[in-house]
Amino acid sequence: MSDQYTQTLEMRGLKRKAYLEYFLSIGGRLINDECIRGTDWEVHLSEEYEVKLSSTSLFGLPVVEVTFKAEYNKANELILTFRKRFLRGGG
């Protein structure tokens, strides 16, 4: 992958498994515990960790860092589709 563009998003609120299943469903192959590779893209998923919204919170939110690597236009297309898929609204 020459002329790679890389961008990392910090995703909160969903388990790592949801992101992994998404990338596998769009044609990615699991290379190792953190890397999924498609025909012209690659994604790295961090280990899941938890953040609390305040010092008094009883529960935390799962956090996963998702790093996209691809040619610039492909990366932007992949990220846009990913963001739409995992868009969550407050209520």
CSV table of N, CA, C and O in Angstrom, one decimal:
chain,number,residue,atom,x,y,z
A,1,MET,N,0.8,-1.2,0.0
A,1,MET,CA,0.0,0.0,0.0
A,1,MET,C,0.9,1.2,0.0
A,1,MET,O,1.3,1.7,1.0
A,2,SER,N,1.2,1.8,-1.2
A,2,SER,CA,2.0,3.0,-1.2
A,2,SER,C,1.1,4.2,-1.1
A,2,SER,O,-0.1,4.1,-1.3
A,3,ASP,N,1.7,5.3,-0.8
A,3,ASP,CA,0.9,6.6,-0.6
A,3,ASP,C,-0.2,6.4,0.4
A,3,ASP,O,-1.4,6.8,0.1
A,4,GLN,N,0.1,5.8,1.5
A,4,GLN,CA,-1.0,5.5,2.5
A,4,GLN,C,-1.4,6.7,3.3
A,4,GLN,O,-0.6,7.6,3.6
A,5,TYR,N,-2.6,6.8,3.5
A,5,TYR,CA,-3.2,7.8,4.4
A,5,TYR,C,-3.6,7.1,5.7
A,5,TYR,O,-4.2,6.0,5.6
A,6,THR,N,-3.4,7.6,6.8
A,6,THR,CA,-3.7,7.0,8.1
A,6,THR,C,-4.5,7.9,8.9
A,6,THR,O,-4.2,9.1,9.0
A,7,GLN,N,-5.6,7.4,9.5
A,7,GLN,CA,-6.4,8.2,10.4
A,7,GLN,C,-6.9,7.3,11.5
A,7,GLN,O,-7.4,6.2,11.3
A,8,THR,N,-6.9,7.8,12.8
A,8,THR,CA,-7.4,7.1,13.9
A,8,THR,C,-8.6,7.8,14.5
A,8,THR,O,-8.6,9.0,14.7
A,9,LEU,N,-9.6,7.0,14.8
A,9,LEU,CA,-10.8,7.5,15.5
A,9,LEU,C,-11.0,6.8,16.8
A,9,LEU,O,-10.8,5.6,16.9
A,10,GLU,N,-11.3,7.5,17.8
A,10,GLU,CA,-11.6,7.0,19.1
A,10,GLU,C,-13.1,6.8,19.2
A,10,GLU,O,-13.9,7.7,19.2
A,11,MET,N,-13.5,5.5,19.2
A,11,MET,CA,-15.0,5.2,19.2
A,11,MET,C,-15.4,4.7,20.6
A,11,MET,O,-14.8,3.9,21.3
A,12,ARG,N,-16.5,5.3,21.1
A,12,ARG,CA,-17.0,5.0,22.4
A,12,ARG,C,-18.4,4.5,22.4
A,12,ARG,O,-19.2,4.8,21.5
A,13,GLY,N,-18.7,3.6,23.3
A,13,GLY,CA,-20.1,3.1,23.5
A,13,GLY,C,-20.4,1.8,23.0
A,13,GLY,O,-21.4,1.2,23.3
A,14,LEU,N,-19.5,1.2,22.1
A,14,LEU,CA,-19.8,-0.1,21.6
A,14,LEU,C,-18.6,-1.0,21.8
A,14,LEU,O,-17.4,-0.6,21.9
A,15,LYS,N,-18.8,-2.3,21.9
A,15,LYS,CA,-17.8,-3.3,22.2
A,15,LYS,C,-16.9,-3.4,20.9
A,15,LYS,O,-17.4,-3.3,19.8
A,16,ARG,N,-15.7,-3.8,21.1
A,16,ARG,CA,-14.7,-4.1,20.0
A,16,ARG,C,-15.3,-5.1,19.0
A,16,ARG,O,-15.1,-5.0,17.8
A,17,LYS,N,-16.0,-6.1,19.5
A,17,LYS,CA,-16.5,-7.1,18.7
A,17,LYS,C,-17.4,-6.6,17.6
A,17,LYS,O,-17.4,-7.1,16.4
A,18,ALA,N,-18.2,-5.5,17.9
A,18,ALA,CA,-19.1,-4.9,16.9
A,18,ALA,C,-18.3,-4.3,15.7
A,18,ALA,O,-18.7,-4.5,14.5
A,19,TYR,N,-17.2,-3.7,16.0
A,19,TYR,CA,-16.3,-3.2,14.9
A,19,TYR,C,-15.6,-4.3,14.1
A,19,TYR,O,-15.6,-4.2,12.9
A,20,LEU,N,-15.2,-5.3,14.8
A,20,LEU,CA,-14.5,-6.4,14.1
A,20,LEU,C,-15.5,-7.1,13.2
A,20,LEU,O,-15.2,-7.4,12.0
A,21,GLU,N,-16.7,-7.4,13.7
A,21,GLU,CA,-17.7,-8.0,12.8
A,21,GLU,C,-18.1,-7.1,11.6
A,21,GLU,O,-18.3,-7.7,10.5
A,22,TYR,N,-18.1,-5.8,11.8
A,22,TYR,CA,-18.4,-4.9,10.6
A,22,TYR,C,-17.3,-5.1,9.6
A,22,TYR,O,-17.6,-5.2,8.4
A,23,PHE,N,-16.1,-5.0,9.9
A,23,PHE,CA,-15.0,-5.0,8.9
A,23,PHE,C,-14.9,-6.4,8.3
A,23,PHE,O,-14.6,-6.5,7.1
A,24,LEU,N,-15.2,-7.4,9.0
A,24,LEU,CA,-15.2,-8.8,8.4
A,24,LEU,C,-16.4,-8.9,7.4
A,24,LEU,O,-16.3,-9.5,6.3
A,25,SER,N,-17.5,-8.2,7.7
A,25,SER,CA,-18.7,-8.3,6.9
A,25,SER,C,-18.5,-7.5,5.6
A,25,SER,O,-19.2,-7.8,4.6
A,26,ILE,N,-17.6,-6.6,5.5
A,26,ILE,CA,-17.4,-5.8,4.3
A,26,ILE,C,-16.2,-6.4,3.5
A,26,ILE,O,-15.7,-5.7,2.6
A,27,GLY,N,-15.8,-7.6,3.8
A,27,GLY,CA,-14.7,-8.2,3.0
A,27,GLY,C,-13.4,-8.3,3.6
A,27,GLY,O,-12.4,-8.7,3.0
A,28,GLY,N,-13.2,-7.8,4.8
A,28,GLY,CA,-11.9,-7.8,5.5
A,28,GLY,C,-11.5,-9.3,6.0
A,28,GLY,O,-12.4,-10.1,6.2
A,29,ARG,N,-10.2,-9.5,6.1
A,29,ARG,CA,-9.7,-10.8,6.6
A,29,ARG,C,-8.9,-10.5,7.8
A,29,ARG,O,-8.1,-9.5,7.9
A,30,LEU,N,-9.1,-11.3,8.9
A,30,LEU,CA,-8.4,-11.1,10.1
A,30,LEU,C,-6.9,-11.6,9.9
A,30,LEU,O,-6.7,-12.7,9.6
A,31,ILE,N,-6.0,-10.6,10.1
A,31,ILE,CA,-4.6,-10.9,9.9
A,31,ILE,C,-4.0,-11.4,11.2
A,31,ILE,O,-3.2,-12.3,11.3
A,32,ASN,N,-4.3,-10.6,12.3
A,32,ASN,CA,-3.9,-11.0,13.6
A,32,ASN,C,-4.9,-10.4,14.6
A,32,ASN,O,-6.0,-9.9,14.1
A,33,ASP,N,-4.6,-10.4,15.9
A,33,ASP,CA,-5.6,-9.9,16.9
A,33,ASP,C,-6.1,-8.5,16.7
A,33,ASP,O,-7.2,-8.1,17.1
A,34,GLU,N,-5.3,-7.6,16.0
A,34,GLU,CA,-5.7,-6.3,15.9
A,34,GLU,C,-5.8,-5.8,14.4
A,34,GLU,O,-6.2,-4.7,14.2
A,35,CYS,N,-5.4,-6.6,13.5
A,35,CYS,CA,-5.4,-6.1,12.1
A,35,CYS,C,-6.4,-6.8,11.2
A,35,CYS,O,-6.4,-8.1,11.2
A,36,ILE,N,-7.2,-6.1,10.5
A,36,ILE,CA,-8.1,-6.6,9.5
A,36,ILE,C,-7.7,-6.0,8.1
A,36,ILE,O,-7.6,-4.7,8.1
A,37,ARG,N,-7.6,-6.8,7.1
A,37,ARG,CA,-7.2,-6.3,5.8
A,37,ARG,C,-8.2,-6.6,4.7
A,37,ARG,O,-8.7,-7.7,4.6
A,38,GLY,N,-8.5,-5.5,4.0
A,38,GLY,CA,-9.4,-5.7,2.8
A,38,GLY,C,-8.5,-5.6,1.5
A,38,GLY,O,-7.3,-5.6,1.6
A,39,THR,N,-9.1,-5.6,0.4
A,39,THR,CA,-8.3,-5.6,-0.9
A,39,THR,C,-7.5,-4.4,-1.0
A,39,THR,O,-6.3,-4.5,-1.5
A,40,ASP,N,-8.0,-3.2,-0.6
A,40,ASP,CA,-7.2,-2.0,-0.7
A,40,ASP,C,-7.2,-1.1,0.5
A,40,ASP,O,-7.1,0.1,0.4
A,41,TRP,N,-7.4,-1.7,1.7
A,41,TRP,CA,-7.4,-1.0,2.9
A,41,TRP,C,-7.0,-1.9,4.1
A,41,TRP,O,-6.9,-3.2,3.9
A,42,GLU,N,-6.7,-1.3,5.2
A,42,GLU,CA,-6.3,-2.0,6.4
A,42,GLU,C,-6.8,-1.3,7.6
A,42,GLU,O,-6.8,0.0,7.6
A,43,VAL,N,-7.2,-2.0,8.6
A,43,VAL,CA,-7.8,-1.4,9.8
A,43,VAL,C,-7.1,-2.1,11.0
A,43,VAL,O,-7.0,-3.3,11.0
A,44,HIS,N,-6.7,-1.3,12.0
A,44,HIS,CA,-6.2,-1.8,13.2
A,44,HIS,C,-7.2,-1.4,14.3
A,44,HIS,O,-7.6,-0.2,14.5
A,45,LEU,N,-7.6,-2.4,15.2
A,45,LEU,CA,-8.4,-2.1,16.3
A,45,LEU,C,-7.6,-2.3,17.6
A,45,LEU,O,-6.9,-3.3,17.8
A,46,SER,N,-7.7,-1.3,18.4
A,46,SER,CA,-6.9,-1.4,19.7
A,46,SER,C,-7.7,-2.3,20.6
A,46,SER,O,-8.8,-2.8,20.4
A,47,GLU,N,-7.0,-2.7,21.7
A,47,GLU,CA,-7.7,-3.4,22.8
A,47,GLU,C,-8.8,-2.5,23.3
A,47,GLU,O,-8.7,-1.3,23.3
A,48,GLU,N,-9.9,-3.1,23.8
A,48,GLU,CA,-11.0,-2.3,24.3
A,48,GLU,C,-10.6,-1.9,25.8
A,48,GLU,O,-10.0,-2.7,26.5
A,49,TYR,N,-10.9,-0.7,26.1
A,49,TYR,CA,-10.7,-0.2,27.5
A,49,TYR,C,-12.0,0.6,27.9
A,49,TYR,O,-12.9,0.8,27.0
A,50,GLU,N,-12.0,1.0,29.1
A,50,GLU,CA,-13.3,1.6,29.6
A,50,GLU,C,-12.9,3.0,30.2
A,50,GLU,O,-11.9,3.2,30.8
A,51,VAL,N,-13.8,3.9,29.9
A,51,VAL,CA,-13.7,5.3,30.5
A,51,VAL,C,-15.0,5.6,31.3
A,51,VAL,O,-16.1,5.2,30.9
A,52,LYS,N,-14.8,6.3,32.4
A,52,LYS,CA,-16.0,6.7,33.2
A,52,LYS,C,-16.2,8.1,32.9
A,52,LYS,O,-15.3,8.9,32.6
A,53,LEU,N,-17.5,8.5,32.8
A,53,LEU,CA,-17.9,9.8,32.4
A,53,LEU,C,-17.7,10.8,33.6
A,53,LEU,O,-17.5,12.0,33.3
A,54,SER,N,-17.6,10.3,34.8
A,54,SER,CA,-17.3,11.2,35.9
A,54,SER,C,-16.7,10.4,37.0
A,54,SER,O,-16.8,9.1,37.0
A,55,SER,N,-16.2,11.0,38.0
A,55,SER,CA,-15.6,10.3,39.1
A,55,SER,C,-16.6,9.5,39.9
A,55,SER,O,-16.2,8.6,40.6
A,56,THR,N,-17.9,9.8,39.8
A,56,THR,CA,-18.9,9.1,40.6
A,56,THR,C,-19.6,8.1,39.8
A,56,THR,O,-20.6,7.5,40.3
A,57,SER,N,-19.3,8.0,38.5
A,57,SER,CA,-20.0,7.0,37.6
A,57,SER,C,-19.8,5.6,38.1
A,57,SER,O,-18.6,5.2,38.5
A,58,LEU,N,-20.8,4.8,38.1
A,58,LEU,CA,-20.7,3.4,38.5
A,58,LEU,C,-20.4,2.6,37.2
A,58,LEU,O,-19.8,1.5,37.4
A,59,PHE,N,-20.7,3.1,36.1
A,59,PHE,CA,-20.5,2.3,34.8
A,59,PHE,C,-19.6,3.2,33.9
A,59,PHE,O,-19.6,4.4,33.9
A,60,GLY,N,-18.9,2.5,33.1
A,60,GLY,CA,-18.0,3.1,32.1
A,60,GLY,C,-18.4,2.8,30.7
A,60,GLY,O,-19.2,1.9,30.5
A,61,LEU,N,-17.9,3.5,29.8
A,61,LEU,CA,-18.1,3.3,28.3
A,61,LEU,C,-17.0,2.5,27.7
A,61,LEU,O,-15.8,2.8,28.0
A,62,PRO,N,-17.2,1.5,26.9
A,62,PRO,CA,-16.1,0.9,26.2
A,62,PRO,C,-15.6,1.8,25.2
A,62,PRO,O,-16.3,2.6,24.5
A,63,VAL,N,-14.3,1.8,25.0
A,63,VAL,CA,-13.6,2.6,24.0
A,63,VAL,C,-12.6,1.7,23.2
A,63,VAL,O,-12.0,0.9,23.7
A,64,VAL,N,-12.7,2.0,21.9
A,64,VAL,CA,-11.8,1.3,20.9
A,64,VAL,C,-11.2,2.3,20.0
A,64,VAL,O,-12.0,3.1,19.4
A,65,GLU,N,-9.9,2.3,19.8
A,65,GLU,CA,-9.3,3.2,18.8
A,65,GLU,C,-9.3,2.4,17.5
A,65,GLU,O,-8.8,1.3,17.4
A,66,VAL,N,-9.8,3.0,16.4
A,66,VAL,CA,-9.9,2.4,15.1
A,66,VAL,C,-8.9,3.2,14.2
A,66,VAL,O,-9.2,4.3,13.9
A,67,THR,N,-7.9,2.5,13.6
A,67,THR,CA,-6.9,3.2,12.7
A,67,THR,C,-7.1,2.6,11.3
A,67,THR,O,-7.0,1.4,11.1
A,68,PHE,N,-7.4,3.6,10.4
A,68,PHE,CA,-7.6,3.2,9.0
A,68,PHE,C,-6.3,3.5,8.2
A,68,PHE,O,-5.7,4.6,8.4
A,69,LYS,N,-6.0,2.6,7.3
A,69,LYS,CA,-4.8,2.8,6.4
A,69,LYS,C,-5.2,2.4,5.0
A,69,LYS,O,-5.7,1.3,4.8
A,70,ALA,N,-5.1,3.4,4.1
A,70,ALA,CA,-5.5,3.2,2.7
A,70,ALA,C,-5.0,4.4,1.9
A,70,ALA,O,-4.6,5.4,2.5
A,71,GLU,N,-5.2,4.3,0.6
A,71,GLU,CA,-4.9,5.4,-0.3
A,71,GLU,C,-6.0,6.5,0.2
A,71,GLU,O,-7.1,6.1,0.6
A,72,TYR,N,-5.6,7.7,0.0
A,72,TYR,CA,-6.4,8.8,0.6
A,72,TYR,C,-7.9,8.8,0.3
A,72,TYR,O,-8.7,8.8,1.2
A,73,ASN,N,-8.2,8.7,-1.0
A,73,ASN,CA,-9.7,8.6,-1.4
A,73,ASN,C,-10.4,7.4,-0.8
A,73,ASN,O,-11.5,7.5,-0.4
A,74,LYS,N,-9.7,6.3,-0.9
A,74,LYS,CA,-10.3,5.0,-0.4
A,74,LYS,C,-10.5,5.1,1.1
A,74,LYS,O,-11.5,4.7,1.7
A,75,ALA,N,-9.5,5.7,1.8
A,75,ALA,CA,-9.6,5.9,3.3
A,75,ALA,C,-10.8,6.7,3.6
A,75,ALA,O,-11.6,6.4,4.5
A,76,ASN,N,-11.0,7.9,2.9
A,76,ASN,CA,-12.1,8.8,3.2
A,76,ASN,C,-13.4,8.1,3.0
A,76,ASN,O,-14.4,8.3,3.7
A,77,GLU,N,-13.5,7.3,1.9
A,77,GLU,CA,-14.7,6.6,1.6
A,77,GLU,C,-15.1,5.6,2.7
A,77,GLU,O,-16.2,5.5,3.1
A,78,LEU,N,-14.0,4.8,3.1
A,78,LEU,CA,-14.2,3.8,4.1
A,78,LEU,C,-14.6,4.5,5.5
A,78,LEU,O,-15.5,4.0,6.1
A,79,ILE,N,-14.0,5.6,5.8
A,79,ILE,CA,-14.3,6.3,7.1
A,79,ILE,C,-15.7,6.8,7.1
A,79,ILE,O,-16.4,6.7,8.0
A,80,LEU,N,-16.1,7.4,5.9
A,80,LEU,CA,-17.5,8.0,5.8
A,80,LEU,C,-18.5,6.9,6.0
A,80,LEU,O,-19.5,7.0,6.8
A,81,THR,N,-18.3,5.8,5.3
A,81,THR,CA,-19.3,4.6,5.5
A,81,THR,C,-19.3,4.1,6.9
A,81,THR,O,-20.3,3.8,7.4
A,82,PHE,N,-18.1,4.0,7.5
A,82,PHE,CA,-18.0,3.5,8.9
A,82,PHE,C,-18.7,4.4,9.8
A,82,PHE,O,-19.4,4.0,10.7
A,83,ARG,N,-18.5,5.8,9.7
A,83,ARG,CA,-19.1,6.7,10.6
A,83,ARG,C,-20.6,6.7,10.5
A,83,ARG,O,-21.3,6.7,11.5
A,84,LYS,N,-21.1,6.5,9.3
A,84,LYS,CA,-22.6,6.4,9.1
A,84,LYS,C,-23.1,5.1,9.7
A,84,LYS,O,-24.2,5.2,10.3
A,85,ARG,N,-22.4,4.1,9.6
A,85,ARG,CA,-22.8,2.8,10.2
A,85,ARG,C,-22.9,2.8,11.7
A,85,ARG,O,-23.8,2.3,12.3
A,86,PHE,N,-22.0,3.5,12.3
A,86,PHE,CA,-21.9,3.6,13.8
A,86,PHE,C,-22.3,4.9,14.4
A,86,PHE,O,-22.1,5.1,15.6
A,87,LEU,N,-23.1,5.7,13.6
A,87,LEU,CA,-23.6,6.9,14.1
A,87,LEU,C,-24.7,6.6,15.2
A,87,LEU,O,-25.6,5.8,15.0
A,88,ARG,N,-24.5,7.3,16.3
A,88,ARG,CA,-25.5,7.1,17.4
A,88,ARG,C,-26.0,8.5,17.8
A,88,ARG,O,-25.2,9.4,18.0
A,89,GLY,N,-27.3,8.6,18.1
A,89,GLY,CA,-27.8,9.9,18.5
A,89,GLY,C,-28.2,9.8,20.0
A,89,GLY,O,-28.5,8.8,20.5
A,90,GLY,N,-28.0,10.9,20.7
A,90,GLY,CA,-28.4,11.0,22.1
A,90,GLY,C,-29.9,11.2,22.2
A,90,GLY,O,-30.6,11.4,21.3
A,91,GLY,N,-30.3,11.1,23.4
A,91,GLY,CA,-31.8,11.2,23.6
A,91,GLY,C,-32.2,11.7,24.9
A,91,GLY,O,-31.5,11.9,25.8
